[in-house]
Structures are given as structure tokens and as C-alpha cells.
XYZ file of C-alpha atoms in Angstrom:
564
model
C 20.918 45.576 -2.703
C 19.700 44.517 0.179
C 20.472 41.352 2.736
C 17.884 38.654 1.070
C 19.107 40.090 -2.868
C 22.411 39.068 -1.450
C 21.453 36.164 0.175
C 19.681 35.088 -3.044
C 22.952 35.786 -5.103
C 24.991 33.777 -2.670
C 22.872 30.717 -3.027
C 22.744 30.648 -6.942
C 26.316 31.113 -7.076
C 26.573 27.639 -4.989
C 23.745 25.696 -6.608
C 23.218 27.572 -10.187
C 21.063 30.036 -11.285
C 18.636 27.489 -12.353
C 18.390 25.841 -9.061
C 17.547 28.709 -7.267
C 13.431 29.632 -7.672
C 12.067 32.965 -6.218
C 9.306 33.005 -8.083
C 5.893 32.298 -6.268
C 4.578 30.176 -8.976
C 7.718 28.033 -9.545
C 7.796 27.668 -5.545
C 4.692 27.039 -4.658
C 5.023 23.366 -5.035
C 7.888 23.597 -2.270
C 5.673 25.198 0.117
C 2.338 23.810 0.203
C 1.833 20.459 2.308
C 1.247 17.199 0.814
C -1.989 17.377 2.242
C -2.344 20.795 3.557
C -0.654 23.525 4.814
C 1.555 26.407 3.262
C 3.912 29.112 3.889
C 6.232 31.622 2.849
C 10.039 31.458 1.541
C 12.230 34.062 -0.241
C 14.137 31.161 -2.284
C 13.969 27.214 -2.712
C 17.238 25.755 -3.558
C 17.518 22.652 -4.899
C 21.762 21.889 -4.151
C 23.284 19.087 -6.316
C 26.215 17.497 -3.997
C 26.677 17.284 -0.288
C 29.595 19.820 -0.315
C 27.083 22.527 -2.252
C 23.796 21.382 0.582
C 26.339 22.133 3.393
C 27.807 25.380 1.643
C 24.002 26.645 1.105
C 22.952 25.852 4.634
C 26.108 27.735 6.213
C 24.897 30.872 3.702
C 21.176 31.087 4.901
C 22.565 30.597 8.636
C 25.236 33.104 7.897
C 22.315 35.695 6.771
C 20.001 35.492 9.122
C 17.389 33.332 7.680
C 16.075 30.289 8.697
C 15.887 27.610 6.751
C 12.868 24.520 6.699
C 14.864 21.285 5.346
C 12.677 19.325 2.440
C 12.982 16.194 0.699
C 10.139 14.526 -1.084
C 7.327 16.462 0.856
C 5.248 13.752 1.486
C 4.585 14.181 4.964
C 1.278 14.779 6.497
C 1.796 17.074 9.287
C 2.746 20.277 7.604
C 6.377 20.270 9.219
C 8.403 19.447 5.787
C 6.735 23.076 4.399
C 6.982 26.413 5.556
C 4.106 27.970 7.581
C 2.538 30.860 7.715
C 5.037 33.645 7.588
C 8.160 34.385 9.548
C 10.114 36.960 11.335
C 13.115 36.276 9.442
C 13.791 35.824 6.103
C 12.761 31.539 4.898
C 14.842 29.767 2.659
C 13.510 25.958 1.447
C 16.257 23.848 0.742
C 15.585 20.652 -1.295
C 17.917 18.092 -1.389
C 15.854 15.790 -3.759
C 18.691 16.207 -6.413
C 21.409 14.602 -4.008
C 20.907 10.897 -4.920
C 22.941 8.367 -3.509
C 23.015 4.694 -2.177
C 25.859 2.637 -0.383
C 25.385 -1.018 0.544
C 27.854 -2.218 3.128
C 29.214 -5.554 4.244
C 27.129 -7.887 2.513
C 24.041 -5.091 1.845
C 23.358 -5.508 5.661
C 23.322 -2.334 6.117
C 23.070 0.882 3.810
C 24.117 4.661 3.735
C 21.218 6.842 1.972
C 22.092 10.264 1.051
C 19.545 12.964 1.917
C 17.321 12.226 -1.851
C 17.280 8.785 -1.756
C 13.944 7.169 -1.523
C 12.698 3.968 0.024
C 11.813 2.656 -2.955
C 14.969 3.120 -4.477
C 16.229 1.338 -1.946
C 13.988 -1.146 -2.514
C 14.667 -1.852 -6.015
C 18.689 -2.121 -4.500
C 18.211 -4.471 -2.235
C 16.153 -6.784 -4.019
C 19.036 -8.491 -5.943
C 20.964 -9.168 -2.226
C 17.366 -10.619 -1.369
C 17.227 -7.967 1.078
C 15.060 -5.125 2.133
C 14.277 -1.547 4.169
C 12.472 -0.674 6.862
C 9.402 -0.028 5.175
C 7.397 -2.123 2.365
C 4.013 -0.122 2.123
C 2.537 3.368 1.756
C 5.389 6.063 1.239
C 7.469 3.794 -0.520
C 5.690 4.245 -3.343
C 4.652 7.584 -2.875
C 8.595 8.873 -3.288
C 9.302 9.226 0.074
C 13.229 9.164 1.241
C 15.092 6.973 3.651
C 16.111 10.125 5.356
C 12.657 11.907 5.463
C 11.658 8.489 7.164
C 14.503 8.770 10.282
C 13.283 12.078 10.903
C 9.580 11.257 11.269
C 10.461 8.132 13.172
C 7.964 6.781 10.259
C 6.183 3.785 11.977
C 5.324 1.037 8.530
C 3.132 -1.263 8.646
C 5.330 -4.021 10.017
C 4.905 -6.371 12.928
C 8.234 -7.144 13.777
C 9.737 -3.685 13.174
C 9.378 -0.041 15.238
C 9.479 3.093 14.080
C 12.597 3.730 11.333
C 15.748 4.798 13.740
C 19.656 5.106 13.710
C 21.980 6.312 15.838
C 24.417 6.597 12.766
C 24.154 10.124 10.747
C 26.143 12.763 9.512
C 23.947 16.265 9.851
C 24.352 19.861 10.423
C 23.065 21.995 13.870
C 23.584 25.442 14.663
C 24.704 25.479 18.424
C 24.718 27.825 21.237
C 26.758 30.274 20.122
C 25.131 30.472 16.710
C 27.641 28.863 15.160
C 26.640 25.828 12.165
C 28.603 22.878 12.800
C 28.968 19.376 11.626
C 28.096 15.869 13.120
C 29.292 12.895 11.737
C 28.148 10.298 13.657
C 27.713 7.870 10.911
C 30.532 5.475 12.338
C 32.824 5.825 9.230
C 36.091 7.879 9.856
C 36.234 10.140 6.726
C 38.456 13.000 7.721
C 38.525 16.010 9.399
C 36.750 19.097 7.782
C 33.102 19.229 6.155
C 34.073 19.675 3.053
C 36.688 16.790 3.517
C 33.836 14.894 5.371
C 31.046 15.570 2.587
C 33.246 14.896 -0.764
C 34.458 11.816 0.786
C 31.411 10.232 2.211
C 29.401 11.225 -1.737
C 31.540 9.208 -3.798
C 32.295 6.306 -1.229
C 35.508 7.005 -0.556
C 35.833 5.381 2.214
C 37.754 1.664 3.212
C 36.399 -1.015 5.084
C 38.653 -0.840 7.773
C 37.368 2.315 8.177
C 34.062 1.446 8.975
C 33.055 0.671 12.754
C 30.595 -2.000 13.336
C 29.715 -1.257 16.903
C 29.404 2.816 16.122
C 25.313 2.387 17.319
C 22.301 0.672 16.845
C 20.846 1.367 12.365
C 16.933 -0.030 13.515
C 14.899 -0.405 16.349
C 15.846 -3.713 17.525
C 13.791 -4.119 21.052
C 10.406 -3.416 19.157
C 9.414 -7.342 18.663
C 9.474 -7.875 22.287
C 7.568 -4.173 23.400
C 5.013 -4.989 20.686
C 4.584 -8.693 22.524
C 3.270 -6.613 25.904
C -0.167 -6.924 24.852
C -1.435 -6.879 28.393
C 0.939 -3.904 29.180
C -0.280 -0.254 29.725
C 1.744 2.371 27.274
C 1.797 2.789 23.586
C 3.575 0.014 21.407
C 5.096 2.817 19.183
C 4.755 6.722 18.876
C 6.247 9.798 17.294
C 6.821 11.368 21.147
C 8.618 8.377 22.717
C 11.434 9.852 24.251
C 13.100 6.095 23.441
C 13.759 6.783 19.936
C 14.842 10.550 20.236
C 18.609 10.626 19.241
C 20.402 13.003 17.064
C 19.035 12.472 13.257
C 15.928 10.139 14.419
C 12.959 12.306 15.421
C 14.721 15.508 14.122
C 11.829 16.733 12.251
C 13.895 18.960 10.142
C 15.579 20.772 12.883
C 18.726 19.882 11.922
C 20.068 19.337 8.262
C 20.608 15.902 7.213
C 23.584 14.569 4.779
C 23.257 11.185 5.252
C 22.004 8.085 7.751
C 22.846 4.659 8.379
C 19.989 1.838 8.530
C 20.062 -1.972 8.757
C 18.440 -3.780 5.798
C 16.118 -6.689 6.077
C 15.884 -10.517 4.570
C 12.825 -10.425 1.912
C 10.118 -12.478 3.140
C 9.600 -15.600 1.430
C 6.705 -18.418 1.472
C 3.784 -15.723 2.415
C 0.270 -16.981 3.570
C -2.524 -14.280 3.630
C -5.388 -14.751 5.736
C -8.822 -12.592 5.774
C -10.820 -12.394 8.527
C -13.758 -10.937 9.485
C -15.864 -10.201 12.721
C -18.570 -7.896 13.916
C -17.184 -8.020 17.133
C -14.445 -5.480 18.169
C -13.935 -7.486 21.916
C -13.919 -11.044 19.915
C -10.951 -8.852 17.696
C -9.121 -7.604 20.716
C -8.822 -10.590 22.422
C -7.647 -12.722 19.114
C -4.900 -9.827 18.911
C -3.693 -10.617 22.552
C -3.669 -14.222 22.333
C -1.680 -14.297 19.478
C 0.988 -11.891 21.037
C 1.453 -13.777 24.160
C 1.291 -17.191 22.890
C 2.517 -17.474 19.113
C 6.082 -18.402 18.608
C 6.754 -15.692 16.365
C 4.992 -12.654 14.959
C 3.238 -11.802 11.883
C 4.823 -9.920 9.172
C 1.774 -7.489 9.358
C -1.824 -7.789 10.289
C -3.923 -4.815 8.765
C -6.937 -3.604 9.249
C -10.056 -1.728 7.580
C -13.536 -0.970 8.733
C -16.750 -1.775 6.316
C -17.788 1.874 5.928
C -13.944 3.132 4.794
C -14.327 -0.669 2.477
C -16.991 1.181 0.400
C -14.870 4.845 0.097
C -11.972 3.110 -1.292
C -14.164 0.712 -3.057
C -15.186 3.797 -5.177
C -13.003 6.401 -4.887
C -9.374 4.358 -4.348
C -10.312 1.988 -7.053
C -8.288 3.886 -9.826
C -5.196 3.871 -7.279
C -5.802 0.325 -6.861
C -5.681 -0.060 -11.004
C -2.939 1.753 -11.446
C -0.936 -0.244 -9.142
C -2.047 -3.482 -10.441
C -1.785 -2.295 -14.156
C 1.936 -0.140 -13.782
C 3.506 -2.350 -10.621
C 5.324 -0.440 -8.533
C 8.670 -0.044 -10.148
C 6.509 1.977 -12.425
C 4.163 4.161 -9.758
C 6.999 7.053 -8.702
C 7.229 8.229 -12.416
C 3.167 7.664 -12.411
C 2.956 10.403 -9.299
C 5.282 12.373 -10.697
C 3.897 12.992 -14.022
C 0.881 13.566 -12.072
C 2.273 16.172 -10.113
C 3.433 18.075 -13.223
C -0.224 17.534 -15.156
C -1.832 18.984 -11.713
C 0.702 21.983 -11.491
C 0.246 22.701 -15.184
C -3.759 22.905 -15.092
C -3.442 25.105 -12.182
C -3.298 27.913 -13.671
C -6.485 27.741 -15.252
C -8.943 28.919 -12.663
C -11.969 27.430 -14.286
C -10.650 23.508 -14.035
C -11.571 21.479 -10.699
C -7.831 21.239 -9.336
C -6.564 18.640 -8.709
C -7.343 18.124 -13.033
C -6.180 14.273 -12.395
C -8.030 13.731 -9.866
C -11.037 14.485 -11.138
C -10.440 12.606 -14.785
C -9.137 9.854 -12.732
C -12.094 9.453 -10.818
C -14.497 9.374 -13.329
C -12.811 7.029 -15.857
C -12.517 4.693 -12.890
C -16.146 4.269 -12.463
C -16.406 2.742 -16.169
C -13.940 -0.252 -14.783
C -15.329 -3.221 -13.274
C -15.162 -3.314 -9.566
C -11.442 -5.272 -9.632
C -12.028 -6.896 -5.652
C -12.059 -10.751 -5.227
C -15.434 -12.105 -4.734
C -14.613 -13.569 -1.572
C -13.768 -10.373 -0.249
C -16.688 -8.548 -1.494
C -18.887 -11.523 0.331
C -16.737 -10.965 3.714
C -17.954 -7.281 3.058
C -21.242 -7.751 3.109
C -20.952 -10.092 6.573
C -18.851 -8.258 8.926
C -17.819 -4.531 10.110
C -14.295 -5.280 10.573
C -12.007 -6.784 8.419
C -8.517 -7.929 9.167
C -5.763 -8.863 6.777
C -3.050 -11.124 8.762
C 0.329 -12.111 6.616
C 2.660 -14.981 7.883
C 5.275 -16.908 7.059
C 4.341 -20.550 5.663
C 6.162 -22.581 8.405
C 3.930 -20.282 10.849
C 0.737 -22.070 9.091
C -0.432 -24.334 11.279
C -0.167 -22.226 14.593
C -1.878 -19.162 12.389
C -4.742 -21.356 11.019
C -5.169 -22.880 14.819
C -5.509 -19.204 16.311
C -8.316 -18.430 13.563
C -10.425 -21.415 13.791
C -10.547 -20.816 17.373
C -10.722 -17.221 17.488
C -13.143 -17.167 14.040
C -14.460 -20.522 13.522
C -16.001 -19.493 10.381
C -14.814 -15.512 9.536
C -11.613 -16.503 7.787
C -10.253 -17.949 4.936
C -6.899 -18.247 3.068
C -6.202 -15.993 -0.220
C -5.442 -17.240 -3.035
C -1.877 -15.330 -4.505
C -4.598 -13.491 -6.506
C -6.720 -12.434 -3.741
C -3.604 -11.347 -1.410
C -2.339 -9.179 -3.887
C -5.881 -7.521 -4.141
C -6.998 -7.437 -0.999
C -3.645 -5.694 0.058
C -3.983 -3.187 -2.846
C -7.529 -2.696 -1.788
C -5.806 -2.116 2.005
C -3.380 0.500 0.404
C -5.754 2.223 -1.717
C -7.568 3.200 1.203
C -5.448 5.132 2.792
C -6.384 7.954 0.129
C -9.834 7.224 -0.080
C -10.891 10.305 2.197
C -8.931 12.892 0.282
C -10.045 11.890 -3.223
C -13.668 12.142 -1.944
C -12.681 15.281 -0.347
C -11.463 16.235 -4.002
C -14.274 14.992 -5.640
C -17.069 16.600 -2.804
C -15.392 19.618 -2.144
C -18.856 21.921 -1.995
C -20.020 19.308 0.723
C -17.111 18.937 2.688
C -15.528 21.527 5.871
C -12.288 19.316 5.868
C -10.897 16.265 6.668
C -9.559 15.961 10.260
C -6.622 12.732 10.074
C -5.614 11.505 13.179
C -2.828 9.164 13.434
C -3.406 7.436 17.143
C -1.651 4.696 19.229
C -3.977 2.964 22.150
C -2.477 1.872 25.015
C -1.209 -2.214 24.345
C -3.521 -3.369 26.547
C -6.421 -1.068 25.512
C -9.138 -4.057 24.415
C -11.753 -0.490 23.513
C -9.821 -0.339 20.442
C -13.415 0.957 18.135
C -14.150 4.071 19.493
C -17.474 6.136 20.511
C -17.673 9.904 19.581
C -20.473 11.822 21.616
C -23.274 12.518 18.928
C -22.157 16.574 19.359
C -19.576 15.450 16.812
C -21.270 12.468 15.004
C -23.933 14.638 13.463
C -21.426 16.553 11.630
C -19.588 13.941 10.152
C -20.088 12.027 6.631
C -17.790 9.194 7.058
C -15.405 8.172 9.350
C -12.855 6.154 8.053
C -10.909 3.479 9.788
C -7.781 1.836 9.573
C -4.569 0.710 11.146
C -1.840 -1.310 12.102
C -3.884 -4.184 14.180
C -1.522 -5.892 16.037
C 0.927 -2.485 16.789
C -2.694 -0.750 18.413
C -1.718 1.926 16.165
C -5.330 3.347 13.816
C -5.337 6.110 11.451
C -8.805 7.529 11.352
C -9.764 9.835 9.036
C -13.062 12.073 9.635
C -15.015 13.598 6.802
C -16.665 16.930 7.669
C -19.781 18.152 6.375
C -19.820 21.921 5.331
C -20.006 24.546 8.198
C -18.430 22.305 11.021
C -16.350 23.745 13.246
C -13.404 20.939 12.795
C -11.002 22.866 15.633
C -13.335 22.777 17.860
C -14.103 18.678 17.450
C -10.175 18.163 17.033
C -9.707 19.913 20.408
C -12.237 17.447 22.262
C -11.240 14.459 20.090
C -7.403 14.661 21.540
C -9.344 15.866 24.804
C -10.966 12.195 24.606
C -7.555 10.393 23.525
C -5.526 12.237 26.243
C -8.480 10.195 29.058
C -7.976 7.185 27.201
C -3.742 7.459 27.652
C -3.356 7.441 23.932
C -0.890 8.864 21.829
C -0.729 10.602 18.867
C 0.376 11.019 16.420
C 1.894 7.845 15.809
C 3.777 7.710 13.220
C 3.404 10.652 10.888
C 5.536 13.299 13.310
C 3.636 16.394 14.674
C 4.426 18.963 12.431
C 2.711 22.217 12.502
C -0.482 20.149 13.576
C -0.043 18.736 17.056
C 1.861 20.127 20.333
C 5.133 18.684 21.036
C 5.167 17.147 24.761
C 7.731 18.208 26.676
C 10.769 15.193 25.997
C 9.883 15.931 22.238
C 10.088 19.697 22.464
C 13.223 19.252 24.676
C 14.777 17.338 22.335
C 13.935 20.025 19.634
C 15.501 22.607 21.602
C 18.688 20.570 22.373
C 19.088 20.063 18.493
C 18.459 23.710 17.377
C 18.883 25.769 20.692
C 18.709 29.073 18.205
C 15.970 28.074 16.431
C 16.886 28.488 13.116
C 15.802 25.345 11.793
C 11.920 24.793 10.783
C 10.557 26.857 13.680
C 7.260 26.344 14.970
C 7.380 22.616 14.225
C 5.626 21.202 17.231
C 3.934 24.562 18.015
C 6.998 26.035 19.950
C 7.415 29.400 19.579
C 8.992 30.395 16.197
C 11.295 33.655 16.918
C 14.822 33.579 17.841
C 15.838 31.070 20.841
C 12.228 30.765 20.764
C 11.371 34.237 22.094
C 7.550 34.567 20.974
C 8.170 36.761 17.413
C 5.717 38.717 15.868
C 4.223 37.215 12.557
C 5.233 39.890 9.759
């Protein structure tokens, strides 16, 4: 028998049989990318308490292997999958199975163990009339508080950064090789991990043992950094060195048990405003104005460009049913049931895969087109359309910015035509890849960057040389407004060479003083600067946690290793 057969044994004697897959089939799903991306593993484990996740990490480390830390793989930068192959033995551990939520003081604040997702903290909060960090996007995707922290996730939200805490319990290997464990979570709950662990799962824990002034759970100094509108630097990015501390920013190179984050108060009496303008300076300066001279911020102001309006129009409009038919209490099962139909139909090599997609797509175009006719009209006016959400007693300063900013490119929603207009907003942001899906034969790829512009860039719409344009068949455009932060997705036709215009893209962004990504971590996809990869290499100075992740060198103490 040799070292991985033992290995193997080892880890199904901790987590079951049954929660131990080697088979290529049954792991595939743990190493592909949510969006691309792929790579090899000799196991996935799926442990089922704290005690068994630290027992199987000290095992792999123990035998050699490294090990790439997973949760809900939804991330978009390839760094919550293996890639490509190692020069050690890769073992996937999932911790999806260890479910877990603590509320403390009066829900304030909350522990999430490593499966927990947002939206399950959502649906907790909501009876304390609280909230999380995030209230869009991954939360109803199935993505976990703790997944989140480690991606220093940005949301869509004006008056909050990226999600951060200073208060974790995790696992590192350290200098000498050795795994060790971190409990910086501010709760005294012994002495030994297993002690630690057992204790901290089932809440065993007193309130006098919990210290109040352990760290900071949430970026706190992001309302006033997001105010410098006429400041050079980035409001908020995965690389700033700011938010780099222990857990936060980790990006799986250390393993995770458990973090710490402040909760929110629900917002409550919500005015929606739509806006549109076919002027990008008339847009800029509206955004500045309002930062330097409102009295408070805007829960979010959210953008979308006309041509990425008519994508989702057609190819997000089934998303945008579902959600409006299912709610989103509903919409986890809905993806996962979709996930198991997909991975099912897979094996039959003559079906278009994704199957869903596909009978999705088409059974959406026999439902009537489900946007407000207001909307559609502000469509067919302007380029750019912005969707700004305030508080009520913030009405009549919000409605004085407008008129004098848009005199006549703005109007108030209805409840009705908020709740569509943001579903239309959401539904967007997988437009590209279901038309990718659908127009596979046509399309090279889809290149999604993630960018934040400098807070006082006013160039926010950019201009690509026509060396790139003429390969493209949409570029898609949306973002954060206020935060400077875009996503901007860029369909390929067939035959481009996408490396080549990703290389002078960033080459244009890096003039500009941008940064990127901004809020979906950089993975397998970007280069870590140097206080990112520093940081890495402080966390994991053997490298035996998800090497390569920022493009560092995967071998041992990141020597350069050979790719078997």
C-alpha cells in the first residue's frame, strides 16, 4: 500500500467511508470552477464536525499532501478548486456539511461555522430585524459567510467595504512544518484543538467568556473612504493591504473553523429611483456631488449599460422568473436541484451540457417579457442606467440631487417596479455565461474582469483600441456606481486570442491606476501584488495550502516544482 492508499484510509476512517470520494466522476464537481477552471485531487472529503475538519487537515499535512480548502465553490477566480496538477499528492476538503450559526448579545454579532451560508444567515437574522454583510448576488447563489471573509467579498452596498474580521479560529502550518491552531475569535474556550473545536460547535461557551473589544467583525472606516470622491486610490479592492489580517483575505491558505462578523439593522422605508443618461461625465459628476454633499449615503446605487439591458433581457429573463415566481427562501434548493439535473445529464455526451440551461432558456422565450414599462421606455432613451436605493427620510435631498443632476431622466418606482428592476439588475450578472451556454460554436470565451477606478476617476466608460473591439460580440457592463467598482464582462467571438487582449486590457487598467480584481479575490486568474503575496506567504510559509493561488510558485516553500 502505498502513502496516498494510506492517506485515503486515514481520511475515511475520520469522516466515513461515504464521505470520502476518489472517484473522478463523483469528484469532479469538487474540482471544476464555478465558472471555469479544474484540477486534480486524489480524495474530496466532506468532514461532518469541527473536531473531524481539524483531524483530516492534520492527516493530509501529516502525509505530504496539500490540501485546497472548499466551501460552496462559488467563486469566480478558480482559487476555491484545484488547478492543473501538482507535485504532491491534492486532497479537497469540503466543509459544506459543518453547519452552524451563533447569534451573540442581542444578534449583533454572529459566529458562522465554515458551511454556513449568507443566506442562512439571512433567514436568522431576519426575526432580530437584523442582517449580514451582504444582501445580493452570492447570497442566493449558496455562498458561505466564511467563503466571503476569505475573498474579502465586496456586495453591493454603499455604506459597507469588503466582508472582514479580525475574529477567527483557523488552522496554518508554520515554519517548521508543523499545523497549528489560531483562535482568535475572542471567546476563551480552552486549551487544546480538540477542546477548542468541540466547545466552540455546540456553543459551549458563557457570556462572560466572550470579549467585546477582541477586534474589529466589519469594515467600519469604509463610509468615510467611499465619501473621497475627489481622492486618487481605489474605494475598495481584493489587494488592499488594509484588510489583510489573519482569516480575511486568506484565500484558502489557511483552514477556516469559524469567523466572527457584525450583523446589520434591516433597512426599512426604501425609495427606488431610476435614472437614466447618455452622458457618462453628466453620471460622474452626479456620483461626486452626492458623496461630498449628501448627509448620508445610499444603501446602493447600481448600475447597467443598454447593450448588457438587452443580454439579460433575453437570456437572464428565466433567472429573473424564477426569482420572482420561487422568492428567495426558495432559490438555494432551486440551484441545487439544478446542479444535480446538470451532473446527471452529463454523462450523456450527445445532450448540450449544461441540460438546464438550455431547457431553461428556451421555455423562457415563450414568457412575456416580465420588465416594467417604464423601464423598458428608459431603455430605449438612454445608454446608462442607474438604480439608486435610499432611505425615505433621505427623500427630499435624493429627489433634489436628481432633478438637478437629471431634470427629466428619473423617476420613482413603484414597490412593483423596484422589485423588478432590481431582479432585472441581478439577473444580469449571468447574462454573459448563459449566452456563452447557449452560443457556444460562436463564442472563444468570456474574459470577466472585476475592476475598481481610482475615486476620483470621472473616465469611468471605457475605450478599447479597435485591435480588440473587432473581436468582441458584446461587452457587458455593470457595477457598483457609487463604490467606482464595474464588472465587465467581454464576449469573444471564435478564434480570438483572449490572453493576448486580457494581457493589454490589465496593461490599460495598470495606466489608468486601477485595480483589480475587486472583489472576487485573484485566484488562479490574476497575479498577486506583492503585500497580497506577502501576506500569502506569512499565512502558509510551506505552502501547503492551495498553492499557486495568486500565481506564486506552487512547490514546496514555493521552490518552482515541476508539474507531474
Amino acid at each position: 500500500m502505498d502513502a496516498t492508499d494510506e492517506l485515503i484510509q486515514r481520511l475515511q476512517r475520520i469522516a466515513g467511508e461515504q464521505h470520502v470520494l476518489t472517484d473522478a466522476a463523483a469528484t469532479r464537481p469538487y474540482r471544476t470552477g464555478y465558472r471555469s477552471g479544474s484540477g486534480d485531487a486524489v480524495a474530496v472529503v466532506h468532514p461532518g464536525t469541527l473536531v473531524e475538519l481539524w483531524h483530516c487537515t492534520q492527516a493530509a499535512i501529516e502525509a505530504g499532501a496539500v490540501i485546497v480548502p472548499q466551501a460552496a465553490n462559488t467563486g469566480l477566480t478558480e482559487g476555491s478548486t484545484p488547478k492543473d496538477t501538482y507535485d504532491r499528492p491534492a486532497v479537497a476538503i469540503n466543509a459544506m456539511r459543518i453547519k452552524g450559526l451563533q447569534l451573540l448579545g442581542n444578534a449583533d454579532q454572529a459566529i458562522a461555522l465554515p458551511g454556513a451560508t449568507l443566506f442562512e444567515l439571512t433567514q436568522t437574522l431576519a426575526p432580530h430585524g437584523r442582517e449580514p454583510h451582504s444582501v445580493i448576488g452570492s447570497t442566493s447563489l449558496g455562498a458561505t459567510v466564511v467563503g466571503g471573509v476569505c475573498n474579502n467579498s465586496g456586495g453591493a452596498l454603499c455604506r459597507r467595504g469588503p466582508a472582514y474580521t479580525e475574529l477567527a479560529v483557523y488552522a496554518r502550518v508554520n515554519e517548521d512544518g508543523e499545523l497549528e491552531l489560531v483562535n482568535e475569535l475572542g471567546i476563551d474556550l480552552g486549551d487544546t484543538p480538540e477542546a477548542i473545536l468541540d466547545r466552540l460547535e455546540h456553543g459551549d461557551y458563557r457570556p462572560e467568556d466572550i470579549d467585546w473589544n477582541a477586534g474589529k467583525a466589519s469594515d467600519d472606516g469604509y463610509p468615510e473612504i467611499i465619501r473621497g470622491a475627489d481622492e486618487p486610490g481605489a474605494a475598495r479592492f481584493n489587494n488592499d493591504p488594509r484588510l489583510l489580517y489573519g482569516v480575511s483575505g486568506s484565500a484558502g491558505k489557511v483552514m477556516v473553523f469559524a469567523v466572527r462578523m457584525d450583523t446589520f439593522e434591516q433597512e426599512s422605508d426604501v425609495r427606488t429611483y431610476y435614472i437614466g443618461s447618455n452622458d457618462t461625465h453628466e453620471m460622474a459628476e452626479f456620483r461626486a456631488r452626492f458623496l461630498r454633499e449628501a448627509s448620508r449615503l445610499p444603501i446602493t446605487a447600481e448600475y447597467l449599460h443598454r447593450e448588457l439591458f438587452d443580454v439579460a433581457r433575453r437570456y437572464g429573463k428565466d433567472s429573473f422568473l424564477l426569482i420572482k415566481k420561487l422568492g428567495t427562501a426558495r432559490l438555494p434548493k432551486a440551484f441545487a436541484l439544478k446542479t444535480r439535473i446538470d451532473a446527471f445529464f452529463r454523462r450523456l455526451p450527445l445532450l448540450p451540457a449544461p441540460i438546464t440551461d438550455h431547457v431553461l432558456q428556451r421555455l423562457s422565450w415563450l414568457a412575456p417579457d416580465p420588465l416594467p414599462e417604464r423601464v423598458v421606455e428608459w431603455r430605449d432613451r438612454f445608454e446608462h442606467h442607474l438604480i439608486l436605493r435610499a432611505n425615505g427620510d433621505m427623500a427630499e435631498e435624493t429627489e433634489g440631487f436628481l432633478q438637478e443632476c437629471f431634470p427629466d431622466a428619473w423617476f420613482r418606482c413603484t414597490a412593483d417596479e423596484a422589485e423588478r428592476a432590481m431582479l432585472h439588475r441581478f439577473a444580469a450578472a449571468g447574462a454573459g455565461v448563459r449566452y456563452q451556454t447557449i452560443h457556444h460554436k460562436e463564442v472563444e470565451d468570456i474574459l470577466a474582469l472585476d475592476i475598481a477606478l481610482a475615486r476620483n476617476d470621472r473616465d469611468w466608460f471605457e475605450e478599447l483600441p479597435e485591435s480588440i473591439t473587432r473581436d468582441l460580440m458584446h461587452r457587458l457592463y455593470y457595477g457598483h456606481f457609487f463604490c467606482n467598482v464595474f464588472h465587465q464582462d467581454y464576449v469573444f467571438r471564435e478564434g480570438a486570442d483572449v490572453a493576448a487582449h486580457k494581457a493589454k486590457m490589465l496593461e490599460i487598467l495598470d495606466e489608468r491606476g486601477a485595480e483589480y480584481p475587486a472583489e472576487h479575490n485573484v485566484g488562479h486568474l490574476y497575479p498577486a501584488k506583492p503585500p497580497l503575496a506577502a501576506f500569502y506567504r506569512r499565512l502558509d510559509p510551506t505552502n501547503r495550502f492551495n498553492p499557486g493561488v495568486g500565481k506564486l510558485p506552487r512547490g514546496p516553500r514555493y521552490g518552482e516544482a515541476a508539474e507531474a
